[in-house]
Tab-separated table of C-alpha atoms in Angstrom:
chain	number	residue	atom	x	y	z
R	1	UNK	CA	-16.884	-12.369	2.268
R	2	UNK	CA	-16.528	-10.769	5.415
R	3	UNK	CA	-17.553	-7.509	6.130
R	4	UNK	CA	-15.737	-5.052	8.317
R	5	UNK	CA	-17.136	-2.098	10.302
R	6	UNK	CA	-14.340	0.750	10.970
R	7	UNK	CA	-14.386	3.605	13.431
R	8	UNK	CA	-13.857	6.394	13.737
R	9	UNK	CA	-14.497	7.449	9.675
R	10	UNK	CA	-12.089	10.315	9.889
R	11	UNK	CA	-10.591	12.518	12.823
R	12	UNK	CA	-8.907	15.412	13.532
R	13	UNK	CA	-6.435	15.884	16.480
R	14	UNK	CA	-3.381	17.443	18.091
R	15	UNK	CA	-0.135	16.730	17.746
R	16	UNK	CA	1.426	14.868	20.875
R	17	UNK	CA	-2.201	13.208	21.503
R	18	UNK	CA	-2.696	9.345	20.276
R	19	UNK	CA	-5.844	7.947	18.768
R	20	UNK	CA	-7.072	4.393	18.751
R	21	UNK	CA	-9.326	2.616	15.938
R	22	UNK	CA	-11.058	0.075	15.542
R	23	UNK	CA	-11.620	-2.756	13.258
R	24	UNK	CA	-14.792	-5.164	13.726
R	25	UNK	CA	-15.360	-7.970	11.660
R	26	UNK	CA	-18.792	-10.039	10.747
R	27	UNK	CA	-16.758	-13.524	11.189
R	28	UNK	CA	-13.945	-14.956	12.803
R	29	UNK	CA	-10.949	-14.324	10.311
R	30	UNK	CA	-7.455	-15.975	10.336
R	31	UNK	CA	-5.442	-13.117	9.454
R	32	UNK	CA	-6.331	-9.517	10.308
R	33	UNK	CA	-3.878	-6.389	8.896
R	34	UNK	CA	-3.237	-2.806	9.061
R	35	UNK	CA	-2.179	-0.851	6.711
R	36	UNK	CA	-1.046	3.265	6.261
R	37	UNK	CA	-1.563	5.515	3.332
R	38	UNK	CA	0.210	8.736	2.745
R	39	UNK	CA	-1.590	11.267	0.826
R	40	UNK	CA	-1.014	10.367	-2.904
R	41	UNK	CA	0.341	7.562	-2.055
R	42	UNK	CA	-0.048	3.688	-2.545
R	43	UNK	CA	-0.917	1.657	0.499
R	44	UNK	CA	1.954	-0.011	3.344
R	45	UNK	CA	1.658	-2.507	5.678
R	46	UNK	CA	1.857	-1.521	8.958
R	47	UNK	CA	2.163	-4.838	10.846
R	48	UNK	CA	0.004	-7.908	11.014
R	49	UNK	CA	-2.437	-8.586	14.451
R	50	UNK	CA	-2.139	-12.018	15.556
R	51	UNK	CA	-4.811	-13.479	18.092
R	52	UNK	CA	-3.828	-13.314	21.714
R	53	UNK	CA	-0.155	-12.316	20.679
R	54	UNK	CA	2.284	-9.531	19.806
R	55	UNK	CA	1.915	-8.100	16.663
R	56	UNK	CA	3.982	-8.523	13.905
R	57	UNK	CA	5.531	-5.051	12.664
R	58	UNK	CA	7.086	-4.011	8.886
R	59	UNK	CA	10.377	-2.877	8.513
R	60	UNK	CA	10.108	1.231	9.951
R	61	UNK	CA	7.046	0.579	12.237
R	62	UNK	CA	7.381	0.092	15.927
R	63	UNK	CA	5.187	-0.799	18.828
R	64	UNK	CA	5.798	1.975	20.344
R	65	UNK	CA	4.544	4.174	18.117
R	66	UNK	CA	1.847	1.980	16.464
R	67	UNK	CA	0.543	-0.426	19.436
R	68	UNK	CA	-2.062	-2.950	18.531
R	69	UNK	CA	-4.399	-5.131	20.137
R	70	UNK	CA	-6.078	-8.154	18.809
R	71	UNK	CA	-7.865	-9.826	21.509
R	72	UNK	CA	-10.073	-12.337	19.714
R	73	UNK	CA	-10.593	-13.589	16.007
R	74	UNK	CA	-12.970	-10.423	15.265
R	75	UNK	CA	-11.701	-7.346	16.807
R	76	UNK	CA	-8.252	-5.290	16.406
R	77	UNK	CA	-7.465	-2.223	17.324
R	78	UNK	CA	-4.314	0.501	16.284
R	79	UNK	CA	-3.128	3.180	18.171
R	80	UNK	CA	-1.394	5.962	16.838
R	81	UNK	CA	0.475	7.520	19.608
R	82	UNK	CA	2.399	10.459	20.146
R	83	UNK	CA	0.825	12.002	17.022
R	84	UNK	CA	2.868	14.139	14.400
R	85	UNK	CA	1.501	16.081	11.034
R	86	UNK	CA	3.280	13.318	9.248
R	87	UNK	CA	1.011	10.871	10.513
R	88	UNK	CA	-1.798	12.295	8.852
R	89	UNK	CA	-2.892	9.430	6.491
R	90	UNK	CA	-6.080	6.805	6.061
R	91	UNK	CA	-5.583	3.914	8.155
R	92	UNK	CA	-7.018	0.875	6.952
R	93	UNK	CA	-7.772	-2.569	8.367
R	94	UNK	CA	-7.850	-6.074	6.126
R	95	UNK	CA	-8.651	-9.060	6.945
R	96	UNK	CA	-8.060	-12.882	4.871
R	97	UNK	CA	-10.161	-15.747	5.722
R	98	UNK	CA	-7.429	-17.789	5.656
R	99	UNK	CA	-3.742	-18.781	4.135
R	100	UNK	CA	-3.122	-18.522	0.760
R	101	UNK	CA	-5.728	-18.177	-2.028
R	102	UNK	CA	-8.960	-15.908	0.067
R	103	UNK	CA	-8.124	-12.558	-1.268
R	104	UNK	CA	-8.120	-9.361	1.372
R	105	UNK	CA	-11.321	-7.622	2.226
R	106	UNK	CA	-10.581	-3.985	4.211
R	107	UNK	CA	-12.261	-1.291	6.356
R	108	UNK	CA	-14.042	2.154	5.117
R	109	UNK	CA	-10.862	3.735	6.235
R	110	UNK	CA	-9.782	6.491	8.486
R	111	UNK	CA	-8.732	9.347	7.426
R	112	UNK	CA	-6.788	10.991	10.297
R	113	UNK	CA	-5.313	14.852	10.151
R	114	UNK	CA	-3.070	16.058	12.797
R	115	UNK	CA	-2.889	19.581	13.401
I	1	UNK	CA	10.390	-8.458	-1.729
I	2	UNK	CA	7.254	-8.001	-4.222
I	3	UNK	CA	7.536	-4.890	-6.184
I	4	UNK	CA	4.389	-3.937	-7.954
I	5	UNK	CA	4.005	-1.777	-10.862
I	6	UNK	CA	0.708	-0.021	-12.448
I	7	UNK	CA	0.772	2.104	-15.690
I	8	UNK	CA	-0.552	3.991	-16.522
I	9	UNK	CA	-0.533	6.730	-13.463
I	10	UNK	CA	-3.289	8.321	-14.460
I	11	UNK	CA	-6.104	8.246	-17.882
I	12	UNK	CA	-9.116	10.214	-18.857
I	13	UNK	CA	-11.166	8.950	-21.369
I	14	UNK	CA	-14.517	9.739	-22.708
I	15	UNK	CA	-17.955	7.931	-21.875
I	16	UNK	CA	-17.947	4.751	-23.666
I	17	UNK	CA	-14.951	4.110	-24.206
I	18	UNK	CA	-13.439	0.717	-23.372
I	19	UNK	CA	-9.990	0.670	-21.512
I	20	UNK	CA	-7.002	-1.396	-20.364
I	21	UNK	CA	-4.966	-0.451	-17.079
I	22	UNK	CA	-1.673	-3.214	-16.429
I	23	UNK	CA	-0.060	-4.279	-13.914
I	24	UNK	CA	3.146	-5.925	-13.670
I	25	UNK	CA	5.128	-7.959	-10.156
I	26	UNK	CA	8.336	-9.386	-10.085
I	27	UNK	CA	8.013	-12.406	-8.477
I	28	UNK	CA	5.775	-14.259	-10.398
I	29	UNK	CA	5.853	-17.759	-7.671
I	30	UNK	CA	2.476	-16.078	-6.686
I	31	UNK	CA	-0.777	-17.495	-5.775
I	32	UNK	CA	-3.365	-15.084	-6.452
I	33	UNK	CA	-3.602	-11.387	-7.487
I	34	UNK	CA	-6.489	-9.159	-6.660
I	35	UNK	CA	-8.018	-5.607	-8.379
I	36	UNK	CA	-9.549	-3.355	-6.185
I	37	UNK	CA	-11.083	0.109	-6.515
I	38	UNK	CA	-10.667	3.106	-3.910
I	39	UNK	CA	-12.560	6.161	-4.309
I	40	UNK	CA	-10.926	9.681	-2.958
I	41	UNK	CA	-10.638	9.344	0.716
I	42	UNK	CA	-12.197	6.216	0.868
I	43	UNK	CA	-11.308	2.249	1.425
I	44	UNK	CA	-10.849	-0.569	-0.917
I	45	UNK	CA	-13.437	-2.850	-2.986
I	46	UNK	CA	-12.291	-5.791	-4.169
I	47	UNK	CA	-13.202	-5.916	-7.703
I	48	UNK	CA	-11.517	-9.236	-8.803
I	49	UNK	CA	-9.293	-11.951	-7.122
I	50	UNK	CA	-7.322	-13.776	-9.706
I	51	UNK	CA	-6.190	-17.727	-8.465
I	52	UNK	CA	-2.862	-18.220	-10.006
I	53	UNK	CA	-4.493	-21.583	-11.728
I	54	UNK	CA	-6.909	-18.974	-13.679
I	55	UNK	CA	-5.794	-17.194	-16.487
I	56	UNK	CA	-8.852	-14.361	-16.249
I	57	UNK	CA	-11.923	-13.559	-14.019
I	58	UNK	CA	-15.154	-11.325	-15.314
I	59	UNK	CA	-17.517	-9.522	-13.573
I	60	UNK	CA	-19.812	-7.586	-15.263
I	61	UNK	CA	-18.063	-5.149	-17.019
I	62	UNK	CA	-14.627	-5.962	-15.359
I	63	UNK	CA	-12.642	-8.440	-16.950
I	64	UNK	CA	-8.752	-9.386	-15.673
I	65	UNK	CA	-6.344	-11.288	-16.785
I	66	UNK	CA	-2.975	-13.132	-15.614
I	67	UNK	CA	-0.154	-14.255	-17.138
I	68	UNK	CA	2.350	-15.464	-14.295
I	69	UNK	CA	5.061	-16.062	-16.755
I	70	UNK	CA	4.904	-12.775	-17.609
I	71	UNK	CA	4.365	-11.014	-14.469
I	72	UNK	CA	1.721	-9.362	-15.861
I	73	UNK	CA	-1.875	-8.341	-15.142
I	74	UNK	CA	-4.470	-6.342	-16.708
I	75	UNK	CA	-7.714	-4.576	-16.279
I	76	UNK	CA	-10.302	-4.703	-18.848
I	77	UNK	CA	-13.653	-2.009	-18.587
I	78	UNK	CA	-15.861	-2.345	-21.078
I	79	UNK	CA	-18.534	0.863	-21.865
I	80	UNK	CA	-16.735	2.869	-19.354
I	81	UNK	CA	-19.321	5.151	-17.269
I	82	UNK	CA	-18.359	8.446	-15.458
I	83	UNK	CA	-19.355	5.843	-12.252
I	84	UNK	CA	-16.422	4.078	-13.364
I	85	UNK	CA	-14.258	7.027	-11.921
I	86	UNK	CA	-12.118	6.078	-9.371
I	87	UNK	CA	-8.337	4.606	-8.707
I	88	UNK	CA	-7.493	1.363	-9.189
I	89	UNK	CA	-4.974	-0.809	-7.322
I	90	UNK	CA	-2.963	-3.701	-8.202
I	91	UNK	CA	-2.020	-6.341	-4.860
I	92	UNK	CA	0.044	-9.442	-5.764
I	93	UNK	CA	1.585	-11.384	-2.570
I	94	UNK	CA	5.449	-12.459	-2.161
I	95	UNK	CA	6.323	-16.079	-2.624
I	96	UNK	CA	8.713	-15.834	0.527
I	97	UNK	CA	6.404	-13.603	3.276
I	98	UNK	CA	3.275	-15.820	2.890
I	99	UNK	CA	0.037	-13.257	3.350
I	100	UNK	CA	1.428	-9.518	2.660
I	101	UNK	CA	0.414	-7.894	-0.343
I	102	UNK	CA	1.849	-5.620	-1.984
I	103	UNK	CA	0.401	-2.771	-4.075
I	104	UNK	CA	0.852	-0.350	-7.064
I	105	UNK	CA	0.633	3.022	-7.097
I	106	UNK	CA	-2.719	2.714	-8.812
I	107	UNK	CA	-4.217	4.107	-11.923
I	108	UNK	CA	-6.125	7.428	-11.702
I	109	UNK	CA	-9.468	6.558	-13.919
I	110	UNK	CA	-11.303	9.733	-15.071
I	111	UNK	CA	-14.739	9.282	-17.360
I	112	UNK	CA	-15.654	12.271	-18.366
I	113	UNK	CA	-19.378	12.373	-19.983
């Protein structure tokens, strides 16, 4: 399966500033994911990053606030902008090898406090 | 929408012991469903990926199960080890929005030596 190198591990920052990780994967994947979770909480789907276009957001996510970038079939990256205490939460990216059937493989995590 | 249920919330057992954790989805048109394991503060490992043509899947000491007519999963440890500490999540997809999982609220798993 693939394997997929995350950055940054965990971060600290102010509130108003945005942050941007990354998601690197070993092998071209079909779909690649991002997901948010809240402390104690189960994980949500933030939106799905599709290869050279727009992403595809959840229901209460916007681009605005959580732009991403998927520029080729091993790279994504998610920016959390305008940064809150509420957004304090581990990000995590997945990826499938393909439709239906591959199971999801996902990131170390960050784990981002805003103070 | 996929709603995804784990019970229990949370279980401490002693060293040894061997233990069940379920899951349970309301759609059951599903494909697969997959186990993973997150440690505090930490990502996912997959631990099992059920194929909805399978009935179980073992690994080691991890054994799962799935009944679709049911909408039920479970979670078999055997010899549980205080290694064996972690939470465990449940992620079935939705027949009708092709590749999103969806995920329990996990079990809590304490082994206490």
């Amino acid at each position: 399966s693939a394997v997929i190198s995350q950055k940054p591990s965990r971060d600290i920052c102010q509130r108003g500033t945005s942050l941007t990780i990354q998601c690197q994967v070993d092998s071209q994947v079909t779909m690649m994911f991002w997901y948010r979770q809240q402390p104690g909480q189960s994980l949500t789907l933030i939106a799905t990053a599709n290869q050279g276009s727009e992403a595809t957001y959840e229901s209460g996510f916007v681009i605005d606030k959580f732009p991403i970038s998927r520029p080729n079939l091993t790279f994504s990256t998610l920016t959390v902008s305008n940064m809150s205490p509420e957004d304090s939460s581990i990000y995590l990216c997945s990826v499938s090898e393909g439709e239906g059937g591959y199971g999801y493989t996902f990131g170390s995590g960050t784990r981002l406090t805003v103070v | 929408k996929q709603e995804v249920t784990q019970i229990p919330a949370a279980l401490s057992v002693p060293e040894g012991e061997n233990l069940v954790l379920n899951c349970s989805f309301t759609d059951s048109a599903i494909y697969n469903l997959q186990w993973f394991r997150q440690d505090p503060g930490k990502g996912l490992t997959s631990l099992l990926l059920i194929q909805s043509s399978q009935r179980e899947q073992t690994s080691g000491r991890l054994n799962a199960s799935l009944d679709k007519s049911s909408g039920r999963s479970t979670l078999y440890i055997a010899a549980s080890q205080p290694g064996d500490s972690a939470t465990y999540l449940c992620a079935a997809p939705s027949s009708n929005t092709g590749n999103q999982f969806y995920f329990g609220t996990g079990t809590s798993l304490t082994v206490i030596p």
